[in-house]
Short mmCIF file of C-alpha atoms and ligand atoms in Angstrom, two decimals:
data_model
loop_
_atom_site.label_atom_id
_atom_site.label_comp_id
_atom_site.label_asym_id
_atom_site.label_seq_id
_atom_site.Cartn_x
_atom_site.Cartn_y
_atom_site.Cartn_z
CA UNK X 1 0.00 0.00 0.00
CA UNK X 2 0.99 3.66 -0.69
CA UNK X 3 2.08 5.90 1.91
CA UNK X 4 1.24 9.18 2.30
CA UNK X 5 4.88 11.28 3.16
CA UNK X 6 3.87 14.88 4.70
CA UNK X 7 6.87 17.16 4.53
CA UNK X 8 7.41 20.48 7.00
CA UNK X 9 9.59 22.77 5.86
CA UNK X 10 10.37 24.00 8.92
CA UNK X 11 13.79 27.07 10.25
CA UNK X 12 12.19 29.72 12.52
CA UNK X 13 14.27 32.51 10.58
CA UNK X 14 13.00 34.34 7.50
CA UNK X 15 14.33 34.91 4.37
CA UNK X 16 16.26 31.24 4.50
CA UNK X 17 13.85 30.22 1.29
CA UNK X 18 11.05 27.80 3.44
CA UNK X 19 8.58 29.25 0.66
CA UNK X 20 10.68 28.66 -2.04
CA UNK X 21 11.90 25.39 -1.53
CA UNK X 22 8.35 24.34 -0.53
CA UNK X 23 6.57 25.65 -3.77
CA UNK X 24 9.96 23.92 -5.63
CA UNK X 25 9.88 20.55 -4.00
CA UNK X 26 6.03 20.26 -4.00
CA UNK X 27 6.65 20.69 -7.62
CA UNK X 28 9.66 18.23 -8.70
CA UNK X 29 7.67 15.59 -6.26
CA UNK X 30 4.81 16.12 -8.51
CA UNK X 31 6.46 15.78 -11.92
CA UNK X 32 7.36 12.20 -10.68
CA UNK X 33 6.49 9.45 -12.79
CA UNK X 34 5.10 7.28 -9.77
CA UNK X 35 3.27 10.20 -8.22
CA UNK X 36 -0.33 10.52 -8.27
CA UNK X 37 -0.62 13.86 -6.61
CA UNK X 38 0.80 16.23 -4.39
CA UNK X 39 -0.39 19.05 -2.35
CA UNK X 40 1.09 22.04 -0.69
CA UNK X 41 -0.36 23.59 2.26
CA UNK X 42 0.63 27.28 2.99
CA UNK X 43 0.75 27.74 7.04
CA UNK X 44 1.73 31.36 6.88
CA UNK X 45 -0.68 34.31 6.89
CA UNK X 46 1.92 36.37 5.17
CA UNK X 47 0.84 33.63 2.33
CA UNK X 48 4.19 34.21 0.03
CA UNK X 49 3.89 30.03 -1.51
CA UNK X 50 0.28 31.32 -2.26
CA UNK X 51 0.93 34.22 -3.79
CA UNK X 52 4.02 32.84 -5.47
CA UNK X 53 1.79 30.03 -7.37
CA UNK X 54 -2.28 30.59 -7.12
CA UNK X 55 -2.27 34.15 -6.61
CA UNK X 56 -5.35 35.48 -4.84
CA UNK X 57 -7.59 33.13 -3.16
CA UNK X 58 -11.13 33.88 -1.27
CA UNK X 59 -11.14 30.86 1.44
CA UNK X 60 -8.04 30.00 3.32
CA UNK X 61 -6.48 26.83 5.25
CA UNK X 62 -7.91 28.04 8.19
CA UNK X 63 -11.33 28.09 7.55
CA UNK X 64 -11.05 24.44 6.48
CA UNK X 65 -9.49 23.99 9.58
CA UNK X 66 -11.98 24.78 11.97
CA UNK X 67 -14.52 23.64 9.92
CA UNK X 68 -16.00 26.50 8.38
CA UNK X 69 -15.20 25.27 5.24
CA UNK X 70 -15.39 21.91 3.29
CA UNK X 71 -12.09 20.37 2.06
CA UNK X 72 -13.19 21.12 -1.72
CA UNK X 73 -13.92 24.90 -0.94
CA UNK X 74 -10.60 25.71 -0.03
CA UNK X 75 -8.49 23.52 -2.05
CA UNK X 76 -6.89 24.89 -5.90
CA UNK X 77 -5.70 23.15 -8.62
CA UNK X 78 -2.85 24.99 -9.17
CA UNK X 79 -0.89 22.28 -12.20
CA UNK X 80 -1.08 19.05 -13.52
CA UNK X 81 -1.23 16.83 -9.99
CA UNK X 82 -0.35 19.64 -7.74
CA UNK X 83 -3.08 21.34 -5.41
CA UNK X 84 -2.43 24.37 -3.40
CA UNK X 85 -4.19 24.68 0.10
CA UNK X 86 -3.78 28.84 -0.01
CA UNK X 87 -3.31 31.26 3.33
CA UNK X 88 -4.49 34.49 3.30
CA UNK X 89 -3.78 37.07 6.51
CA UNK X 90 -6.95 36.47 7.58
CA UNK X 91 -5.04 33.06 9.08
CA UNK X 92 -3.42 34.71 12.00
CA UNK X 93 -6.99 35.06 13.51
CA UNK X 94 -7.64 31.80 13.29
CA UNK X 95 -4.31 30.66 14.30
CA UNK X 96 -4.63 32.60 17.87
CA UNK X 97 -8.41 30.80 18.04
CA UNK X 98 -7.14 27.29 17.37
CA UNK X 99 -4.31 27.55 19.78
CA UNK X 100 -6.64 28.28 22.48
CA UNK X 101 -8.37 25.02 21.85
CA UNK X 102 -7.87 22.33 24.17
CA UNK X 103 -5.83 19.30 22.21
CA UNK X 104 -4.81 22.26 19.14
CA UNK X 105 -2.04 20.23 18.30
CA UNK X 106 -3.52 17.22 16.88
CA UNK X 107 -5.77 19.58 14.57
CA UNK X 108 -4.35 19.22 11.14
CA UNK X 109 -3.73 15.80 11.63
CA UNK X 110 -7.37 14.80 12.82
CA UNK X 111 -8.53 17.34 9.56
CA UNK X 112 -6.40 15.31 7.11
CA UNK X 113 -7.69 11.84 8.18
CA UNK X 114 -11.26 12.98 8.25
CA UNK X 115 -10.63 14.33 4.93
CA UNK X 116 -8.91 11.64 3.64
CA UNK X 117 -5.85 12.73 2.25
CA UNK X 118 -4.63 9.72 2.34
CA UNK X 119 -6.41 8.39 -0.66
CA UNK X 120 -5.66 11.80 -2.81
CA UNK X 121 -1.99 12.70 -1.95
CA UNK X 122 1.01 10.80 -2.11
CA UNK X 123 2.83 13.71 -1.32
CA UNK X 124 1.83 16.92 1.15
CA UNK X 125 4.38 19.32 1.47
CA UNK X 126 3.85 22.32 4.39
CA UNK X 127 5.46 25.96 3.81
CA UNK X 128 5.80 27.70 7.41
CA UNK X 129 5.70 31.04 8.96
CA UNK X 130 9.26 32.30 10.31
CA UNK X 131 8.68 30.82 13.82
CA UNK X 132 7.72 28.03 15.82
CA UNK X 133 3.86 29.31 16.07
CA UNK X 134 1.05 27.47 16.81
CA UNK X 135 0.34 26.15 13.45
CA UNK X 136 4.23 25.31 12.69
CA UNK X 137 3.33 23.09 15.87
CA UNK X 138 0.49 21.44 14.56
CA UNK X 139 2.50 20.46 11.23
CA UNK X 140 5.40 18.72 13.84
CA UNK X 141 2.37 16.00 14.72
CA UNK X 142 0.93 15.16 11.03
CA UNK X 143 4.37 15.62 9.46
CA UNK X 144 6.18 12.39 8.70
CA UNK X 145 9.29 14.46 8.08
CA UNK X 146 10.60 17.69 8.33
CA UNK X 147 12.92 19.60 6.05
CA UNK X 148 15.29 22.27 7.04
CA UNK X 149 16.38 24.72 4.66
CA UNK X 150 19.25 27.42 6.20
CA UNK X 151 21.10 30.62 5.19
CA UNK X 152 25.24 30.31 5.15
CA UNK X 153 24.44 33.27 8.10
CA UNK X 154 25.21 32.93 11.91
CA UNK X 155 21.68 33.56 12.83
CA UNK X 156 20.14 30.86 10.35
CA UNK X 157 22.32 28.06 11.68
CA UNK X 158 21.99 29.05 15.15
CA UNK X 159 17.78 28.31 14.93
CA UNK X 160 18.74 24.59 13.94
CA UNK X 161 18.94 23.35 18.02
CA UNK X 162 15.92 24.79 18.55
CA UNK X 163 14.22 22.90 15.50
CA UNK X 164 15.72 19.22 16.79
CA UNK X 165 14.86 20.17 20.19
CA UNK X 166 11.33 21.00 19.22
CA UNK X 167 11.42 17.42 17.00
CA UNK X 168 12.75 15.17 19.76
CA UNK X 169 9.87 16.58 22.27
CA UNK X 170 6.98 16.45 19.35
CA UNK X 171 8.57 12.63 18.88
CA UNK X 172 8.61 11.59 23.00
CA UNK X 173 4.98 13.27 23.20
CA UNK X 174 3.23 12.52 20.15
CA UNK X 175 4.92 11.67 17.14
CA UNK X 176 6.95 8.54 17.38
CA UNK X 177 7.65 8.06 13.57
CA UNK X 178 8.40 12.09 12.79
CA UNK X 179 11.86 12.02 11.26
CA UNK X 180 14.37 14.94 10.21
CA UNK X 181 14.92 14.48 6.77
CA UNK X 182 17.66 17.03 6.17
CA UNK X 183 19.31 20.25 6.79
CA UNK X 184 20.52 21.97 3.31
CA UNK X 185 21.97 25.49 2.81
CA UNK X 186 20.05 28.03 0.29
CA UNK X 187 21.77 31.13 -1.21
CA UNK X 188 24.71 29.74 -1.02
CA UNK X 189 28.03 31.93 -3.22
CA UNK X 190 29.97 28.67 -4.17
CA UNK X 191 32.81 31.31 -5.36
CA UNK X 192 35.48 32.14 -4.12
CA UNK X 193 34.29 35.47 -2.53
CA UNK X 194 32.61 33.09 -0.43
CA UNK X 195 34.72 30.92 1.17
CA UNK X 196 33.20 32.19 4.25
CA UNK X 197 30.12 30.16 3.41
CA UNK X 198 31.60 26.59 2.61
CA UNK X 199 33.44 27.17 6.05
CA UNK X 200 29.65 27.56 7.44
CA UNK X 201 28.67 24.30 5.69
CA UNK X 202 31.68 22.15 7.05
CA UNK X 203 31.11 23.49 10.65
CA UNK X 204 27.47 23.01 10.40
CA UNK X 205 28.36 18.84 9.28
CA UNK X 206 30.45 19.22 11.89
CA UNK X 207 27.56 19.98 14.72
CA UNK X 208 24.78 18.05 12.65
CA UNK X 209 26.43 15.14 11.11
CA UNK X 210 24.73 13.47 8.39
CA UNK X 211 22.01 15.15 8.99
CA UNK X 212 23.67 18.03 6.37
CA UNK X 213 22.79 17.09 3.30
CA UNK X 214 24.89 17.38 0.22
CA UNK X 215 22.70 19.91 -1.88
CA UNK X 216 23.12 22.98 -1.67
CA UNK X 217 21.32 25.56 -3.48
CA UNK X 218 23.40 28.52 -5.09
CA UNK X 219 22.10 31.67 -4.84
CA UNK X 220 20.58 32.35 -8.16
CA UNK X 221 18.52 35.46 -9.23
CA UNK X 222 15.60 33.01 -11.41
CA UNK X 223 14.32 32.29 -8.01
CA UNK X 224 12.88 35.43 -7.42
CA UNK X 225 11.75 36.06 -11.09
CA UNK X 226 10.40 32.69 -11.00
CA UNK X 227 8.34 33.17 -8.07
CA UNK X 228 7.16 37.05 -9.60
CA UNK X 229 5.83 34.83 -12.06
CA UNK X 230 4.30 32.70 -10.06
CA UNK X 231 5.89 29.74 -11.71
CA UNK X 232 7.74 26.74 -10.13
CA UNK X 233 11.85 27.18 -10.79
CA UNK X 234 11.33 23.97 -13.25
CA UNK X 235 8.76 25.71 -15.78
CA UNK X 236 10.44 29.32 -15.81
CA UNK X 237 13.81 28.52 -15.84
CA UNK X 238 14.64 24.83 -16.60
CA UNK X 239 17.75 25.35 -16.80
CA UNK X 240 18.88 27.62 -14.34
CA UNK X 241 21.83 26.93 -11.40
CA UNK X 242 18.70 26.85 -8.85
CA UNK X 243 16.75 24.62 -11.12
CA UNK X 244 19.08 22.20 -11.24
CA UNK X 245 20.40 22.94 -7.68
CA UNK X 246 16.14 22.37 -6.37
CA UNK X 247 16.27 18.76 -8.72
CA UNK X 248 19.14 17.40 -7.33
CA UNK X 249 18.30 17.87 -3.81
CA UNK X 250 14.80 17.05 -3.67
CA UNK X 251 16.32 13.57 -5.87
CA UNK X 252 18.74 13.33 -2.68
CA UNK X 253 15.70 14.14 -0.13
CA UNK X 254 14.06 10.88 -2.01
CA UNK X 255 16.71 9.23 -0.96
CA UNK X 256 16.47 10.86 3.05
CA UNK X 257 12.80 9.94 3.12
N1 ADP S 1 18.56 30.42 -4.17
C1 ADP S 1 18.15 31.69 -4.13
N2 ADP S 1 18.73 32.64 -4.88
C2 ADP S 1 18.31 33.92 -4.85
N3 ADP S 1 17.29 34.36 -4.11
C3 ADP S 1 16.65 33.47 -3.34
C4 ADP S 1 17.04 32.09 -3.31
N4 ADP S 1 16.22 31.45 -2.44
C5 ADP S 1 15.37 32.38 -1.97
N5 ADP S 1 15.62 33.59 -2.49
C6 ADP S 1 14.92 34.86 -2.22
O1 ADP S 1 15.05 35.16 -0.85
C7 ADP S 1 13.85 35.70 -0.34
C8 ADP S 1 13.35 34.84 0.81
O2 ADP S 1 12.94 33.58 0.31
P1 ADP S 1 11.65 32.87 0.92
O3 ADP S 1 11.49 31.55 0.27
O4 ADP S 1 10.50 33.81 0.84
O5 ADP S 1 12.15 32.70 2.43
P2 ADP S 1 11.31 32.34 3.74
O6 ADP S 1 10.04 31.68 3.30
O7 ADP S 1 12.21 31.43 4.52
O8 ADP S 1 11.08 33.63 4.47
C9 ADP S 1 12.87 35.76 -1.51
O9 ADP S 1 12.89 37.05 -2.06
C10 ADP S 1 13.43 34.76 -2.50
O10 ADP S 1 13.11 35.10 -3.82
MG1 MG S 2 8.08 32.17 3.62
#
């Protein structure tokens, strides 16, 4: 039988590409032969992966998860075997009320097995807010995995403990099976200008182990064009460094997984 793999891309700094690399993954996973469909839920009310692929949207995530709304309301085709589940700002509101529920961190679990997406997704890939908030939370229990994409800055690497130290509690308390399934630098100046970086990446393997993936993504100005035009790295700019940087590591997270 299929499994369903839920991804949470997960580094309580901004700007370290979490919406990026989730619109890009979501969308290599879903030009897979053997996948049926994949869907990517945006958990931030600033709602940059919704914006970045759907555009505008009229119901939000939230609504569907407090039950105002019906699955089908909410969800968007966005291409070929990949749904988006938008955010609008409206989601911060709804946030606050769902983390004053008793039991709010089972919510998105509970919705997704009452829903089903078991039986539509083979692949459900979560883009995060820039801190470990209440829905971030929520993602830690559903998630079978969770992905870690980091600047080459100080202040990016330094959130890391805090992200395994949130895992290994979500794991003791409530989520046996949640796994990391890789830290990777973004932005990254391979050049030599920027040695400073690859001496980030060697001391980070050095405090994470092989938990540091190989991939790294270079810093690449088609990411932000892509995203302007609301197109996945792969269809704007096949052949771009972050295109291919995006392919090879979501081919190595297959292999994490
Ligand atoms: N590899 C890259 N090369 C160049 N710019 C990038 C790259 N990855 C992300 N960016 C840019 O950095 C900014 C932050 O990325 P984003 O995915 O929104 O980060 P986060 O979701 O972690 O806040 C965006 O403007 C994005 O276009
Ligand atoms: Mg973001």
């Amino acid at each position: 039988m299929r499994h369903m793999t839920i991804i949470t891309v997960m580094n309580n700094k901004g700007g370290v590409a979490k919406t990026v690399t989730a619109i890009n993954t979501a969308a290599y996973l879903a030009t897979q032969e053997t996948t049926k469909r994949v869907l990517l839920i945006d958990f931030d009310a600033q709602a940059n992966s919704t914006g970045a692929t759907i555009g505008e949207t009229t119901n939000h995530v939230g609504e569907w998860l407090v039950g105002e709304k019906q699955y089908s309301e909410v969800v968007v085709k966005y291409m070929e075997k990949f749904d988006v589940l938008p955010a609008k700002r409206a989601l911060d509101t709804y946030a606050k009320a769902i983390g004053a529920e008793q039991d709010y961190q089972f919510i998105l679990r509970e919705r997704m097995e009452e829903d089903g997406f078991e039986t539509m997704y083979d692949y459900v890939v979560i883009d995060n807010a820039p801190s470990l908030t209440t829905l971030a939370y929520t993602t830690f229990i559903a998630a079978t995995h969770v992905l870690i994409p980091t600047a080459p800055e100080e202040f990016s690497i330094s959130g890391i403990t805090n992200i395994l130290q949130t895992v290994a509690n979500v794991r003791k308390r409530y989520n046996p099976a949640l796994k990391v399934a890789g830290i990777f630098f973004t932005k990254y100046h391979s050049s030599y200008r920027s040695r400073i970086d690859s001496d980030m990446v060697a001391g980070t393997r050095e405090a994470y182990g092989d938990l540091v993936m190989e991939s790294t993504i270079r810093n690449n100005v088609s990411v932000k064009e892509a995203m302007a035009y609301k197109l996945p790295i792969f269809t704007y700019a096949s052949d771009s460094a972050a295109a291919q940087d995006y392919r090879a590591m979501v081919q190595e997270l297959l292999t994490r997984l």
